[in-house]
Amino acid sequence: MNTAQRVILKEKLEELAIHIDAKTHRKNDPVSLVWSYQEHQDQELAALVAASVAYGQVALVRDAGKRIMQPLGPSPMETLQSLSNDDLYAIYNDYVYRMTRGEDVVDMLCGIRDMVKEFGSLKEGYLAQQGETHLEKASGWIQDLRSRRVRKECARGLKYLLTDPLDGSAAKRMHLFFRWMGRPQDDIDPGLWEELDPRDLLMPLDTHTSRMCRYLGLCTRKSADLKTAKEVSDNLKLLDPEDPLRFDFPLCHLGISKGCIHTWSEEHCPDCPLNGICTLSIEK
């Protein structure tokens, strides 16, 4: 992407960001669960729960998160701290969401409960991790949460819920959580972790957003993996060095609303708001 293309792309994305009705779209986004609470510890808990189950159809994702949070009442972190492992198994024994089972949820909640008990918050648990980069700290944080599980073995379901950002995958859901925590507060992201530099965040990338980013010249790779997430994030830094992921939400919801059908298929979309910068080519 040359300088002229970057200027045009930034103008289009700025326009898209300005005109999106953020609060309305927030109602249809997993992050809406986070805004249901006022206390930072409760918001952290809701954010990790909502992000961890953010796979599948949007309506089902919101429901999956609510079914984990609702049994914990209006002060979920306080309630969680008071519950034993047996209590948690009794509450979530019948929980099922696609490949996630109740025992996976219990392992995750035990990790959260015990980390907060030790460090005071999930943020402090993250800051306590070894590593010079955000990715290293994020990986250590996930490994720490996993290690506090009830089950002897780290089951596949728990690994899927709490994806390691350094395992080579795009780890979309974990990068989504860190975006919510690390970006400056706006109508979407609560921005609870001021110590997390927005410049270090990685794009929450899946197959659909990866395809859109490729058509926009933000990446060249076809695989939605860690390398592609880094490539997209680096190119977004050229558009906004201080807050590169502020364009993530409008791009994501352009795909969800099918305003850009390139996220779902390889057809022409002449009415797309990004028309003029999208390559509108068919890649075989």
Short mmCIF file of C-alpha atoms in Angstrom, two decimals:
data_model
loop_
_atom_site.label_atom_id
_atom_site.label_comp_id
_atom_site.label_asym_id
_atom_site.label_seq_id
_atom_site.Cartn_x
_atom_site.Cartn_y
_atom_site.Cartn_z
CA MET A 1 0.00 0.00 0.00
CA ASN A 2 1.54 3.29 -1.11
CA THR A 3 1.15 6.68 0.56
CA ALA A 4 -1.70 7.81 -1.71
CA GLN A 5 -3.65 4.62 -1.02
CA ARG A 6 -3.15 5.03 2.72
CA VAL A 7 -4.51 8.58 2.59
CA ILE A 8 -7.64 7.47 0.75
CA LEU A 9 -8.16 4.45 3.00
CA LYS A 10 -7.81 6.55 6.14
CA GLU A 11 -10.33 9.09 4.85
CA LYS A 12 -12.85 6.33 4.12
CA LEU A 13 -12.33 4.63 7.48
CA GLU A 14 -12.56 7.95 9.32
CA GLU A 15 -15.87 8.64 7.60
CA LEU A 16 -17.11 5.17 8.44
CA ALA A 17 -16.10 5.58 12.10
CA ILE A 18 -17.77 8.98 12.39
CA HIS A 19 -21.09 7.92 10.92
CA ILE A 20 -21.49 4.56 12.64
CA ASP A 21 -24.12 4.60 15.40
CA ALA A 22 -21.82 3.08 17.99
CA LYS A 23 -24.28 2.78 20.88
CA THR A 24 -26.89 1.11 18.70
CA HIS A 25 -24.38 -1.34 17.26
CA ARG A 26 -23.05 -1.98 20.77
CA LYS A 27 -26.37 -3.55 21.69
CA ASN A 28 -25.72 -6.21 19.06
CA ASP A 29 -22.12 -6.80 20.06
CA PRO A 30 -20.68 -9.09 22.78
CA VAL A 31 -19.19 -6.01 24.47
CA SER A 32 -22.73 -5.03 25.53
CA LEU A 33 -22.38 -7.52 28.38
CA VAL A 34 -19.43 -5.54 29.77
CA TRP A 35 -21.46 -2.33 29.89
CA SER A 36 -24.11 -4.07 32.02
CA TYR A 37 -21.88 -3.57 35.06
CA GLN A 38 -20.37 -0.55 36.80
CA GLU A 39 -17.55 -1.95 38.94
CA HIS A 40 -14.23 -2.49 37.17
CA GLN A 41 -13.75 -6.01 38.52
CA ASP A 42 -17.22 -7.00 37.30
CA GLN A 43 -16.52 -5.44 33.89
CA GLU A 44 -13.22 -7.33 33.63
CA LEU A 45 -14.99 -10.58 34.43
CA ALA A 46 -17.81 -9.90 31.97
CA ALA A 47 -15.32 -8.91 29.28
CA LEU A 48 -13.30 -12.11 29.53
CA VAL A 49 -16.47 -14.22 29.62
CA ALA A 50 -18.02 -12.39 26.65
CA ALA A 51 -14.82 -12.53 24.59
CA SER A 52 -14.12 -16.18 25.36
CA VAL A 53 -17.47 -17.34 23.93
CA ALA A 54 -17.48 -14.86 21.01
CA TYR A 55 -17.65 -17.49 18.31
CA GLY A 56 -20.73 -18.22 16.22
CA GLN A 57 -23.79 -16.12 15.45
CA VAL A 58 -23.95 -12.79 17.27
CA ALA A 59 -27.29 -13.43 19.00
CA LEU A 60 -26.10 -16.84 20.23
CA VAL A 61 -22.82 -15.33 21.45
CA ARG A 62 -24.64 -12.73 23.57
CA ASP A 63 -26.86 -15.42 25.04
CA ALA A 64 -23.88 -17.68 25.79
CA GLY A 65 -22.19 -14.92 27.76
CA LYS A 66 -25.35 -13.98 29.66
CA ARG A 67 -25.93 -17.58 30.71
CA ILE A 68 -22.53 -17.57 32.39
CA MET A 69 -22.90 -14.18 34.05
CA GLN A 70 -26.54 -14.24 35.19
CA PRO A 71 -26.12 -16.91 37.93
CA LEU A 72 -23.46 -14.67 39.52
CA GLY A 73 -25.99 -11.90 40.17
CA PRO A 74 -25.54 -8.11 40.18
CA SER A 75 -22.06 -8.29 41.80
CA PRO A 76 -20.56 -11.19 39.87
CA MET A 77 -16.95 -10.93 41.03
CA GLU A 78 -17.97 -10.78 44.69
CA THR A 79 -20.24 -13.78 44.17
CA LEU A 80 -17.55 -15.69 42.29
CA GLN A 81 -15.09 -15.15 45.13
CA SER A 82 -17.57 -16.70 47.55
CA LEU A 83 -18.20 -19.86 45.53
CA SER A 84 -16.34 -23.14 45.90
CA ASN A 85 -15.40 -25.43 43.03
CA ASP A 86 -18.34 -27.69 43.92
CA ASP A 87 -20.68 -24.69 43.90
CA LEU A 88 -19.52 -23.77 40.42
CA TYR A 89 -19.98 -27.31 39.13
CA ALA A 90 -23.52 -27.32 40.50
CA ILE A 91 -24.33 -24.03 38.78
CA TYR A 92 -22.80 -24.77 35.38
CA ASN A 93 -23.22 -28.53 35.17
CA ASP A 94 -25.76 -28.30 32.33
CA TYR A 95 -24.14 -25.40 30.48
CA VAL A 96 -23.58 -26.08 26.78
CA TYR A 97 -22.63 -23.67 24.01
CA ARG A 98 -21.46 -25.36 20.84
CA MET A 99 -18.07 -26.89 21.77
CA THR A 100 -17.99 -25.28 25.23
CA ARG A 101 -19.20 -27.33 28.19
CA GLY A 102 -19.90 -26.51 31.81
CA GLU A 103 -16.62 -27.98 33.04
CA ASP A 104 -14.72 -25.68 30.66
CA VAL A 105 -16.59 -22.70 32.10
CA VAL A 106 -15.84 -23.86 35.66
CA ASP A 107 -12.11 -24.16 34.90
CA MET A 108 -12.09 -20.66 33.42
CA LEU A 109 -14.03 -19.12 36.30
CA CYS A 110 -11.77 -20.82 38.85
CA GLY A 111 -8.77 -19.33 37.07
CA ILE A 112 -10.34 -15.88 37.20
CA ARG A 113 -11.42 -16.28 40.84
CA ASP A 114 -8.00 -17.40 42.04
CA MET A 115 -6.04 -14.85 40.02
CA VAL A 116 -8.15 -12.00 41.40
CA LYS A 117 -7.80 -13.44 44.89
CA GLU A 118 -4.00 -13.36 44.52
CA PHE A 119 -3.47 -10.12 42.60
CA GLY A 120 -6.59 -8.08 43.28
CA SER A 121 -7.74 -7.86 39.64
CA LEU A 122 -7.25 -9.44 36.25
CA LYS A 123 -5.28 -6.37 35.21
CA GLU A 124 -2.80 -6.77 38.04
CA GLY A 125 -2.49 -10.44 37.14
CA TYR A 126 -1.57 -9.40 33.60
CA LEU A 127 0.92 -6.78 34.77
CA ALA A 128 2.62 -9.36 37.00
CA GLN A 129 3.51 -11.58 34.04
CA GLN A 130 7.05 -11.88 32.73
CA GLY A 131 7.89 -10.61 29.26
CA GLU A 132 8.92 -7.44 27.50
CA THR A 133 6.11 -7.35 24.93
CA HIS A 134 2.35 -7.34 25.20
CA LEU A 135 2.16 -10.70 23.40
CA GLU A 136 4.57 -12.28 25.89
CA LYS A 137 2.63 -10.91 28.86
CA ALA A 138 -0.69 -11.91 27.29
CA SER A 139 0.55 -15.46 26.71
CA GLY A 140 1.84 -15.72 30.27
CA TRP A 141 -1.47 -14.38 31.58
CA ILE A 142 -3.47 -16.98 29.67
CA GLN A 143 -1.14 -19.76 30.83
CA ASP A 144 -1.52 -18.51 34.42
CA LEU A 145 -5.33 -18.56 34.16
CA ARG A 146 -5.27 -22.05 32.68
CA SER A 147 -2.97 -23.35 35.41
CA ARG A 148 -5.56 -22.49 38.09
CA ARG A 149 -8.11 -24.91 36.63
CA VAL A 150 -9.88 -27.64 38.60
CA ARG A 151 -9.26 -30.52 36.23
CA LYS A 152 -5.87 -32.18 36.22
CA GLU A 153 -5.44 -31.91 32.46
CA CYS A 154 -5.86 -28.73 30.45
CA ALA A 155 -8.78 -29.85 28.31
CA ARG A 156 -9.25 -28.87 24.69
CA GLY A 157 -12.39 -26.91 25.60
CA LEU A 158 -10.50 -24.74 28.08
CA LYS A 159 -7.69 -24.14 25.59
CA TYR A 160 -10.28 -22.98 23.08
CA LEU A 161 -11.97 -20.65 25.58
CA LEU A 162 -8.63 -19.17 26.68
CA THR A 163 -6.56 -19.14 23.50
CA ASP A 164 -2.83 -18.54 23.86
CA PRO A 165 -1.97 -15.44 21.74
CA LEU A 166 1.45 -16.95 20.97
CA ASP A 167 0.23 -20.31 19.65
CA GLY A 168 0.37 -19.07 16.05
CA SER A 169 -3.37 -18.64 15.55
CA ALA A 170 -5.12 -15.30 15.16
CA ALA A 171 -6.47 -15.71 18.75
CA LYS A 172 -9.24 -13.31 17.74
CA ARG A 173 -11.27 -13.57 20.94
CA MET A 174 -8.36 -12.86 23.25
CA HIS A 175 -7.24 -9.88 21.15
CA LEU A 176 -10.84 -8.68 21.27
CA PHE A 177 -10.70 -8.78 25.07
CA PHE A 178 -7.44 -6.83 25.11
CA ARG A 179 -8.91 -4.27 22.70
CA TRP A 180 -11.81 -3.72 25.07
CA MET A 181 -9.39 -3.30 27.97
CA GLY A 182 -6.59 -1.32 26.29
CA ARG A 183 -8.17 1.16 23.91
CA PRO A 184 -9.16 4.60 25.25
CA GLN A 185 -12.73 4.56 26.55
CA ASP A 186 -15.39 5.43 23.99
CA ASP A 187 -18.95 4.30 23.26
CA ILE A 188 -17.69 0.76 22.56
CA ASP A 189 -14.52 -0.04 24.49
CA PRO A 190 -14.56 0.52 28.29
CA GLY A 191 -10.78 1.09 28.34
CA LEU A 192 -10.14 -0.23 31.86
CA TRP A 193 -6.42 -0.95 31.56
CA GLU A 194 -4.62 2.37 31.16
CA GLU A 195 -1.28 0.58 31.54
CA LEU A 196 -1.88 -1.34 28.30
CA ASP A 197 -0.61 0.75 25.39
CA PRO A 198 -3.14 0.82 22.50
CA ARG A 199 -0.18 0.78 20.10
CA ASP A 200 0.65 -2.76 21.27
CA LEU A 201 -2.78 -4.23 20.55
CA LEU A 202 -3.36 -6.69 17.72
CA MET A 203 -6.31 -6.76 15.36
CA PRO A 204 -8.98 -9.34 16.39
CA LEU A 205 -8.93 -11.19 13.10
CA ASP A 206 -11.15 -13.98 11.79
CA THR A 207 -11.77 -15.42 8.32
CA HIS A 208 -14.29 -12.71 7.38
CA THR A 209 -12.34 -9.67 8.59
CA SER A 210 -9.15 -11.14 7.14
CA ARG A 211 -10.76 -11.29 3.69
CA MET A 212 -11.99 -7.71 4.00
CA CYS A 213 -8.56 -6.50 5.12
CA ARG A 214 -6.94 -8.24 2.18
CA TYR A 215 -9.25 -6.48 -0.28
CA LEU A 216 -8.46 -3.17 1.40
CA GLY A 217 -4.72 -3.72 1.11
CA LEU A 218 -4.17 -4.09 4.85
CA CYS A 219 -2.65 -7.53 4.39
CA THR A 220 -1.48 -9.85 1.64
CA ARG A 221 -1.75 -13.20 3.41
CA LYS A 222 -4.87 -15.34 3.03
CA SER A 223 -4.52 -17.21 6.32
CA ALA A 224 -6.20 -15.71 9.38
CA ASP A 225 -3.33 -16.34 11.78
CA LEU A 226 -0.91 -14.49 14.06
CA LYS A 227 1.30 -13.33 11.18
CA THR A 228 -1.70 -11.84 9.36
CA ALA A 229 -2.99 -10.17 12.54
CA LYS A 230 0.42 -8.56 12.97
CA GLU A 231 0.48 -7.45 9.32
CA VAL A 232 -2.96 -5.84 9.56
CA SER A 233 -2.09 -4.19 12.87
CA ASP A 234 1.17 -2.78 11.48
CA ASN A 235 -0.67 -1.32 8.49
CA LEU A 236 -3.34 0.21 10.72
CA LYS A 237 -0.51 1.87 12.67
CA LEU A 238 0.37 3.70 9.48
CA LEU A 239 -3.15 5.17 9.53
CA ASP A 240 -3.21 5.95 13.25
CA PRO A 241 0.08 5.33 15.11
CA GLU A 242 -1.40 6.04 18.55
CA ASP A 243 -4.68 4.09 18.35
CA PRO A 244 -4.57 1.71 15.37
CA LEU A 245 -7.51 -0.48 16.44
CA ARG A 246 -10.07 2.32 16.58
CA PHE A 247 -11.06 1.24 13.05
CA ASP A 248 -11.70 -2.36 14.10
CA PHE A 249 -15.28 -1.93 15.33
CA PRO A 250 -16.63 -0.10 12.24
CA LEU A 251 -14.91 -2.61 9.95
CA CYS A 252 -16.25 -5.55 11.94
CA HIS A 253 -19.83 -4.27 11.93
CA LEU A 254 -19.64 -3.43 8.25
CA GLY A 255 -19.14 -7.15 7.81
CA ILE A 256 -21.78 -8.21 10.35
CA SER A 257 -24.39 -6.03 8.68
CA LYS A 258 -23.18 -7.33 5.29
CA GLY A 259 -22.59 -3.75 4.20
CA CYS A 260 -19.46 -5.21 2.65
CA ILE A 261 -20.24 -8.62 1.21
CA HIS A 262 -16.53 -9.33 0.69
CA THR A 263 -16.50 -10.52 4.29
CA TRP A 264 -18.82 -13.35 3.28
CA SER A 265 -18.15 -13.98 -0.42
CA GLU A 266 -15.95 -13.02 -3.32
CA GLU A 267 -18.53 -11.07 -5.26
CA HIS A 268 -18.44 -7.47 -6.40
CA CYS A 269 -19.97 -4.96 -3.98
CA PRO A 270 -20.28 -1.62 -5.86
CA ASP A 271 -22.54 -0.13 -3.17
CA CYS A 272 -20.10 -0.78 -0.33
CA PRO A 273 -19.16 2.33 1.73
CA LEU A 274 -15.54 1.43 1.01
CA ASN A 275 -16.05 1.37 -2.75
CA GLY A 276 -13.14 3.10 -4.47
CA ILE A 277 -10.47 1.63 -2.23
CA CYS A 278 -11.57 -2.00 -2.18
CA THR A 279 -9.85 -3.85 -5.00
CA LEU A 280 -13.19 -5.40 -6.04
CA SER A 281 -11.17 -8.21 -7.55
CA ILE A 282 -11.92 -11.90 -7.42
CA GLU A 283 -9.02 -13.87 -6.02
CA LYS A 284 -8.92 -17.48 -7.02
#
